[in-house]
């Protein structure tokens, strides 16, 4: 082993959402004196406003710490990862750049779903796991029970589990000691050809695209000519360096280090996360493996409020994709909303975050349509059409049948919640295939169900009924025929295609009624009556009215004949009728979002 690499440790922090990853990272940074007291603040690595407001990590964050343990100087490369399942793609990328992981479990809540799925991700990459029991200072902590759960889960020794508290700083020296002793140093050949794995990238408006990488073999020097293997593009390394709290330039980044490269890349499409950087003079034969493709769960349209902003939105989407490789999008158009994009997200929270980020970081106000999945429609003329948007569905008279994508869902939950989880899946048209007990109180349920049913709020409901204990994973198993109808929403007789949805016949009436009631609350009152209708083809199945605002035109009539009042009311009625013909109804953005959250 090369002497320099013996002192490098690359590790990430994984846990369920809200188990105290970022707080513990803050304590580690303070303890190793990477940050001064003046720079210290809560959630130091979460540099997005959104992350601070919601108290969640959305992006992984890398930082290098230098610290002496037993008189030897070590380099610790720490990556703090998100905990919410919608961002598990970020976690998988961080794991690919590490040799060890701190598995943090909240002593008051125990092991939860995301702990397990993140742990499996880490084990697939052969990472060394260090179990840590966090939040030991809480009065509700149950250290012994939770230690039993951890031992059941990863089969470690009881004394390997480190009790800690991110709030009080308990256990931090022990964690550092454990990282030095248990996490293996990176393996690689400093004299070999350069191979560096890109695990993240950010956009900087002055310097272009900055890619973060981990050097697996060889070394990279300032001014080297480099090539990105997957895209085949060549660049000059203008600036390279390591990631401290800010970027810290270096002349050379060696094997085992995590660093950044600025090479004047302007185009977002040219940097692919998971790509390999190599030198042009001594190129590597092959790219590094170990990256999974992202699979979107939810598809929705994103449109600019003003159609002239389409190009700006395209730019914004490309820059976002740089920063968040898990978003997939392609251009599409809609009759009501003009040009926009069809986007694939990893879940509902992911969709909300992307929308917020577009508004904050790029000043783009966007309209999001009802999320759905792609269907296959067969016409009576024997043509197969892919339906991405409900408005593309052919007329019922020309339609032979519709097929929808089915998935195989694996749900792991505690045995107390088997009943509610089953009834939720059956309510979502799921068919149970298998049920097996993993341990005395952990059950795995396998269902086949339509993907369209899990798009809306399935995940949130599953989390609610299982108190956050159920973990959910799925893979597609092809298309199956089913009775689907297109539900249209009409405002004053006009179609709003952004609110159309494809839905199973049995749920159409309830869903239509709920949407109409919700829209009635959200659409502001106008000077005229607004009729909100839900229809299937030409048949209206639900209707609500938004009453007109009216001015009291008879206020100035004191006494006198009733016909004077009637004349004024008739005049007002005519005005309202004329207004209704020319007036159009503006739908507020909240209405589009509320439809997504229908129960």
mmCIF file of C-alpha atoms in Angstrom, residues 150-365:
data_model
loop_
_atom_site.group_PDB
_atom_site.id
_atom_site.type_symbol
_atom_site.label_atom_id
_atom_site.label_comp_id
_atom_site.label_asym_id
_atom_site.label_seq_id
_atom_site.Cartn_x
_atom_site.Cartn_y
_atom_site.Cartn_z
ATOM 1 C CA UNK A 150 -29.298 -2.752 14.863
ATOM 2 C CA UNK A 151 -27.711 -6.111 15.778
ATOM 3 C CA UNK A 152 -30.637 -7.914 14.077
ATOM 4 C CA UNK A 153 -30.221 -5.770 11.002
ATOM 5 C CA UNK A 154 -26.459 -5.809 10.383
ATOM 6 C CA UNK A 155 -25.249 -8.590 12.671
ATOM 7 C CA UNK A 156 -22.559 -6.530 14.408
ATOM 8 C CA UNK A 157 -21.246 -6.886 17.964
ATOM 9 C CA UNK A 158 -23.039 -4.951 20.706
ATOM 10 C CA UNK A 159 -19.925 -2.965 21.654
ATOM 11 C CA UNK A 160 -19.363 -1.866 18.040
ATOM 12 C CA UNK A 161 -22.375 0.451 18.310
ATOM 13 C CA UNK A 162 -21.293 3.967 19.315
ATOM 14 C CA UNK A 163 -23.722 5.998 21.474
ATOM 15 C CA UNK A 164 -23.669 9.651 20.391
ATOM 16 C CA UNK A 165 -25.565 12.915 20.387
ATOM 17 C CA UNK A 166 -25.293 15.497 17.639
ATOM 18 C CA UNK A 167 -26.673 18.118 19.989
ATOM 19 C CA UNK A 168 -24.307 17.744 22.934
ATOM 20 C CA UNK A 169 -21.303 16.347 21.041
ATOM 21 C CA UNK A 170 -21.310 13.033 22.956
ATOM 22 C CA UNK A 171 -19.352 10.263 21.224
ATOM 23 C CA UNK A 172 -17.649 12.408 18.569
ATOM 24 C CA UNK A 173 -14.043 11.395 19.534
ATOM 25 C CA UNK A 174 -15.096 7.727 19.489
ATOM 26 C CA UNK A 175 -16.618 8.149 16.009
ATOM 27 C CA UNK A 176 -13.379 9.671 14.642
ATOM 28 C CA UNK A 177 -11.380 6.833 16.245
ATOM 29 C CA UNK A 178 -13.758 4.242 14.729
ATOM 30 C CA UNK A 179 -13.448 5.808 11.254
ATOM 31 C CA UNK A 180 -9.639 5.576 11.474
ATOM 32 C CA UNK A 181 -9.663 1.995 12.754
ATOM 33 C CA UNK A 182 -12.581 0.439 10.872
ATOM 34 C CA UNK A 183 -12.941 2.229 7.507
ATOM 35 C CA UNK A 184 -10.467 0.851 4.951
ATOM 36 C CA UNK A 185 -8.166 3.293 3.139
ATOM 37 C CA UNK A 186 -8.966 3.745 -0.569
ATOM 38 C CA UNK A 187 -7.371 1.183 -2.864
ATOM 39 C CA UNK A 188 -5.986 2.346 -6.175
ATOM 40 C CA UNK A 189 -2.791 2.674 -8.138
ATOM 41 C CA UNK A 190 -1.246 6.186 -7.966
ATOM 42 C CA UNK A 191 1.064 5.270 -10.864
ATOM 43 C CA UNK A 192 -1.697 3.900 -13.108
ATOM 44 C CA UNK A 193 -3.730 5.688 -15.799
ATOM 45 C CA UNK A 194 -6.049 8.389 -14.495
ATOM 46 C CA UNK A 195 -9.562 7.226 -13.646
ATOM 47 C CA UNK A 196 -11.769 9.636 -11.691
ATOM 48 C CA UNK A 197 -15.485 9.107 -11.021
ATOM 49 C CA UNK A 198 -17.757 12.163 -11.318
ATOM 50 C CA UNK A 199 -20.340 11.907 -8.531
ATOM 51 C CA UNK A 200 -21.863 15.395 -8.618
ATOM 52 C CA UNK A 201 -21.775 18.692 -10.480
ATOM 53 C CA UNK A 202 -22.915 22.262 -9.880
ATOM 54 C CA UNK A 203 -23.389 25.269 -12.119
ATOM 55 C CA UNK A 204 -21.573 28.520 -11.434
ATOM 56 C CA UNK A 205 -22.610 31.489 -13.575
ATOM 57 C CA UNK A 206 -19.032 32.853 -13.703
ATOM 58 C CA UNK A 207 -16.987 29.681 -14.099
ATOM 59 C CA UNK A 208 -19.301 27.318 -15.981
ATOM 60 C CA UNK A 209 -19.811 23.797 -14.733
ATOM 61 C CA UNK A 210 -17.878 22.477 -11.748
ATOM 62 C CA UNK A 211 -17.672 18.684 -11.532
ATOM 63 C CA UNK A 212 -16.924 16.865 -8.253
ATOM 64 C CA UNK A 213 -14.975 13.643 -8.595
ATOM 65 C CA UNK A 214 -13.153 10.933 -6.672
ATOM 66 C CA UNK A 215 -9.771 9.809 -8.057
ATOM 67 C CA UNK A 216 -9.782 6.015 -8.190
ATOM 68 C CA UNK A 217 -6.436 5.493 -10.001
ATOM 69 C CA UNK A 218 -3.634 7.825 -11.114
ATOM 70 C CA UNK A 219 -3.534 11.559 -10.389
ATOM 71 C CA UNK A 220 -4.778 14.718 -12.046
ATOM 72 C CA UNK A 221 -2.640 17.872 -12.373
ATOM 73 C CA UNK A 222 -3.553 21.466 -13.099
ATOM 74 C CA UNK A 223 -3.345 22.164 -16.849
ATOM 75 C CA UNK A 224 -3.677 18.463 -17.826
ATOM 76 C CA UNK A 225 -5.651 17.640 -20.946
ATOM 77 C CA UNK A 226 -8.511 15.405 -19.828
ATOM 78 C CA UNK A 227 -11.326 13.512 -21.492
ATOM 79 C CA UNK A 228 -14.780 12.512 -20.202
ATOM 80 C CA UNK A 229 -15.139 8.896 -21.357
ATOM 81 C CA UNK A 230 -18.953 8.616 -21.808
ATOM 82 C CA UNK A 231 -19.413 11.880 -23.692
ATOM 83 C CA UNK A 232 -16.021 11.685 -25.446
ATOM 84 C CA UNK A 233 -15.427 15.436 -24.913
ATOM 85 C CA UNK A 234 -11.934 16.809 -24.213
ATOM 86 C CA UNK A 235 -11.004 19.680 -21.897
ATOM 87 C CA UNK A 236 -8.092 21.334 -20.137
ATOM 88 C CA UNK A 237 -8.146 21.216 -16.322
ATOM 89 C CA UNK A 238 -8.029 25.008 -15.701
ATOM 90 C CA UNK A 239 -8.409 24.622 -11.963
ATOM 91 C CA UNK A 240 -8.493 21.576 -9.735
ATOM 92 C CA UNK A 241 -8.634 21.337 -5.978
ATOM 93 C CA UNK A 242 -10.232 19.784 -2.931
ATOM 94 C CA UNK A 243 -13.489 20.635 -1.185
ATOM 95 C CA UNK A 244 -13.084 22.413 2.108
ATOM 96 C CA UNK A 245 -15.921 24.663 3.291
ATOM 97 C CA UNK A 246 -15.175 26.558 0.079
ATOM 98 C CA UNK A 247 -13.251 25.188 -2.874
ATOM 99 C CA UNK A 248 -9.531 25.099 -2.169
ATOM 100 C CA UNK A 249 -7.303 25.011 -5.324
ATOM 101 C CA UNK A 250 -4.380 22.540 -5.560
ATOM 102 C CA UNK A 251 -1.767 21.746 -8.220
ATOM 103 C CA UNK A 252 -2.421 18.035 -8.044
ATOM 104 C CA UNK A 253 -5.240 15.794 -6.752
ATOM 105 C CA UNK A 254 -3.998 12.277 -6.050
ATOM 106 C CA UNK A 255 -5.456 8.772 -5.805
ATOM 107 C CA UNK A 256 -8.120 8.372 -3.121
ATOM 108 C CA UNK A 257 -8.863 12.097 -2.885
ATOM 109 C CA UNK A 258 -12.199 13.744 -3.529
ATOM 110 C CA UNK A 259 -11.868 16.992 -5.485
ATOM 111 C CA UNK A 260 -13.385 19.328 -8.066
ATOM 112 C CA UNK A 261 -12.456 20.339 -11.612
ATOM 113 C CA UNK A 262 -13.254 23.536 -13.516
ATOM 114 C CA UNK A 263 -12.574 23.125 -17.207
ATOM 115 C CA UNK A 264 -14.738 25.772 -18.854
ATOM 116 C CA UNK A 265 -17.626 23.402 -19.632
ATOM 117 C CA UNK A 266 -20.585 25.573 -20.625
ATOM 118 C CA UNK A 267 -23.127 22.966 -21.745
ATOM 119 C CA UNK A 268 -25.026 21.104 -19.053
ATOM 120 C CA UNK A 269 -25.428 18.061 -21.307
ATOM 121 C CA UNK A 270 -21.650 17.542 -21.455
ATOM 122 C CA UNK A 271 -21.264 16.515 -17.819
ATOM 123 C CA UNK A 272 -22.863 13.204 -16.932
ATOM 124 C CA UNK A 273 -22.898 12.125 -13.304
ATOM 125 C CA UNK A 274 -21.266 8.693 -13.135
ATOM 126 C CA UNK A 275 -18.918 9.502 -16.014
ATOM 127 C CA UNK A 276 -15.166 8.803 -15.766
ATOM 128 C CA UNK A 277 -12.446 11.428 -16.296
ATOM 129 C CA UNK A 278 -9.183 10.212 -17.831
ATOM 130 C CA UNK A 279 -6.021 11.849 -19.192
ATOM 131 C CA UNK A 280 -5.532 12.190 -22.960
ATOM 132 C CA UNK A 281 -1.795 11.341 -22.806
ATOM 133 C CA UNK A 282 -2.305 8.050 -20.912
ATOM 134 C CA UNK A 283 -6.019 7.208 -21.276
ATOM 135 C CA UNK A 284 -7.689 4.501 -19.185
ATOM 136 C CA UNK A 285 -9.001 1.520 -21.140
ATOM 137 C CA UNK A 286 -12.446 1.502 -19.557
ATOM 138 C CA UNK A 287 -14.841 3.594 -17.483
ATOM 139 C CA UNK A 288 -15.608 2.917 -13.808
ATOM 140 C CA UNK A 289 -18.767 0.883 -13.190
ATOM 141 C CA UNK A 290 -21.182 1.066 -10.310
ATOM 142 C CA UNK A 291 -23.825 3.581 -11.251
ATOM 143 C CA UNK A 292 -27.483 2.769 -11.470
ATOM 144 C CA UNK A 293 -29.827 4.423 -13.953
ATOM 145 C CA UNK A 294 -32.470 6.608 -12.380
ATOM 146 C CA UNK A 295 -36.099 5.407 -12.619
ATOM 147 C CA UNK A 296 -38.698 8.183 -12.388
ATOM 148 C CA UNK A 297 -41.908 7.435 -10.494
ATOM 149 C CA UNK A 298 -44.033 10.452 -11.288
ATOM 150 C CA UNK A 299 -44.510 12.233 -14.613
ATOM 151 C CA UNK A 300 -45.954 15.729 -14.829
ATOM 152 C CA UNK A 301 -45.926 18.668 -17.221
ATOM 153 C CA UNK A 302 -44.087 21.843 -16.242
ATOM 154 C CA UNK A 303 -45.103 24.946 -18.213
ATOM 155 C CA UNK A 304 -43.982 28.578 -18.001
ATOM 156 C CA UNK A 305 -46.790 30.932 -16.952
ATOM 157 C CA UNK A 306 -45.779 33.236 -19.824
ATOM 158 C CA UNK A 307 -45.214 31.284 -23.068
ATOM 159 C CA UNK A 308 -42.363 33.646 -24.074
ATOM 160 C CA UNK A 309 -40.275 32.225 -21.213
ATOM 161 C CA UNK A 310 -40.057 28.745 -22.770
ATOM 162 C CA UNK A 311 -36.375 29.044 -23.763
ATOM 163 C CA UNK A 312 -35.435 30.397 -20.334
ATOM 164 C CA UNK A 313 -37.251 27.459 -18.739
ATOM 165 C CA UNK A 314 -35.279 25.063 -20.965
ATOM 166 C CA UNK A 315 -32.010 26.625 -19.751
ATOM 167 C CA UNK A 316 -33.173 26.477 -16.135
ATOM 168 C CA UNK A 317 -34.119 22.794 -16.497
ATOM 169 C CA UNK A 318 -30.687 21.931 -17.939
ATOM 170 C CA UNK A 319 -28.925 23.725 -15.082
ATOM 171 C CA UNK A 320 -31.136 21.967 -12.544
ATOM 172 C CA UNK A 321 -30.403 18.617 -14.151
ATOM 173 C CA UNK A 322 -26.713 19.310 -13.605
ATOM 174 C CA UNK A 323 -27.299 19.772 -9.944
ATOM 175 C CA UNK A 324 -29.885 16.999 -9.679
ATOM 176 C CA UNK A 325 -29.169 14.195 -12.133
ATOM 177 C CA UNK A 326 -32.349 12.318 -11.238
ATOM 178 C CA UNK A 327 -34.726 14.611 -13.150
ATOM 179 C CA UNK A 328 -35.647 13.550 -16.703
ATOM 180 C CA UNK A 329 -37.491 15.832 -19.133
ATOM 181 C CA UNK A 330 -38.570 16.287 -22.761
ATOM 182 C CA UNK A 331 -40.448 19.071 -24.571
ATOM 183 C CA UNK A 332 -44.247 18.843 -25.093
ATOM 184 C CA UNK A 333 -47.127 21.205 -25.819
ATOM 185 C CA UNK A 334 -50.644 21.678 -24.469
ATOM 186 C CA UNK A 335 -53.665 23.510 -25.867
ATOM 187 C CA UNK A 336 -54.323 25.452 -22.671
ATOM 188 C CA UNK A 337 -50.752 26.079 -21.550
ATOM 189 C CA UNK A 338 -48.626 26.336 -24.717
ATOM 190 C CA UNK A 339 -45.103 24.882 -24.790
ATOM 191 C CA UNK A 340 -43.543 23.197 -21.786
ATOM 192 C CA UNK A 341 -41.804 20.034 -20.599
ATOM 193 C CA UNK A 342 -42.875 16.559 -19.621
ATOM 194 C CA UNK A 343 -40.763 15.718 -16.579
ATOM 195 C CA UNK A 344 -40.071 12.531 -14.645
ATOM 196 C CA UNK A 345 -39.525 12.814 -10.879
ATOM 197 C CA UNK A 346 -38.615 10.328 -8.169
ATOM 198 C CA UNK A 347 -41.649 11.197 -6.060
ATOM 199 C CA UNK A 348 -44.045 13.923 -4.966
ATOM 200 C CA UNK A 349 -41.601 15.653 -2.602
ATOM 201 C CA UNK A 350 -39.000 15.685 -5.379
ATOM 202 C CA UNK A 351 -41.558 17.319 -7.682
ATOM 203 C CA UNK A 352 -42.393 20.004 -5.108
ATOM 204 C CA UNK A 353 -38.708 20.728 -4.483
ATOM 205 C CA UNK A 354 -37.934 21.070 -8.219
ATOM 206 C CA UNK A 355 -40.824 23.500 -8.602
ATOM 207 C CA UNK A 356 -39.639 25.565 -5.616
ATOM 208 C CA UNK A 357 -36.076 25.582 -6.911
ATOM 209 C CA UNK A 358 -37.185 26.779 -10.346
ATOM 210 C CA UNK A 359 -38.970 29.674 -8.664
ATOM 211 C CA UNK A 360 -36.163 30.596 -6.259
ATOM 212 C CA UNK A 361 -32.988 29.934 -8.166
ATOM 213 C CA UNK A 362 -34.110 30.864 -11.674
ATOM 214 C CA UNK A 363 -37.058 33.206 -11.047
ATOM 215 C CA UNK A 364 -39.298 30.989 -13.189
ATOM 216 C CA UNK A 365 -42.945 30.843 -12.182
#
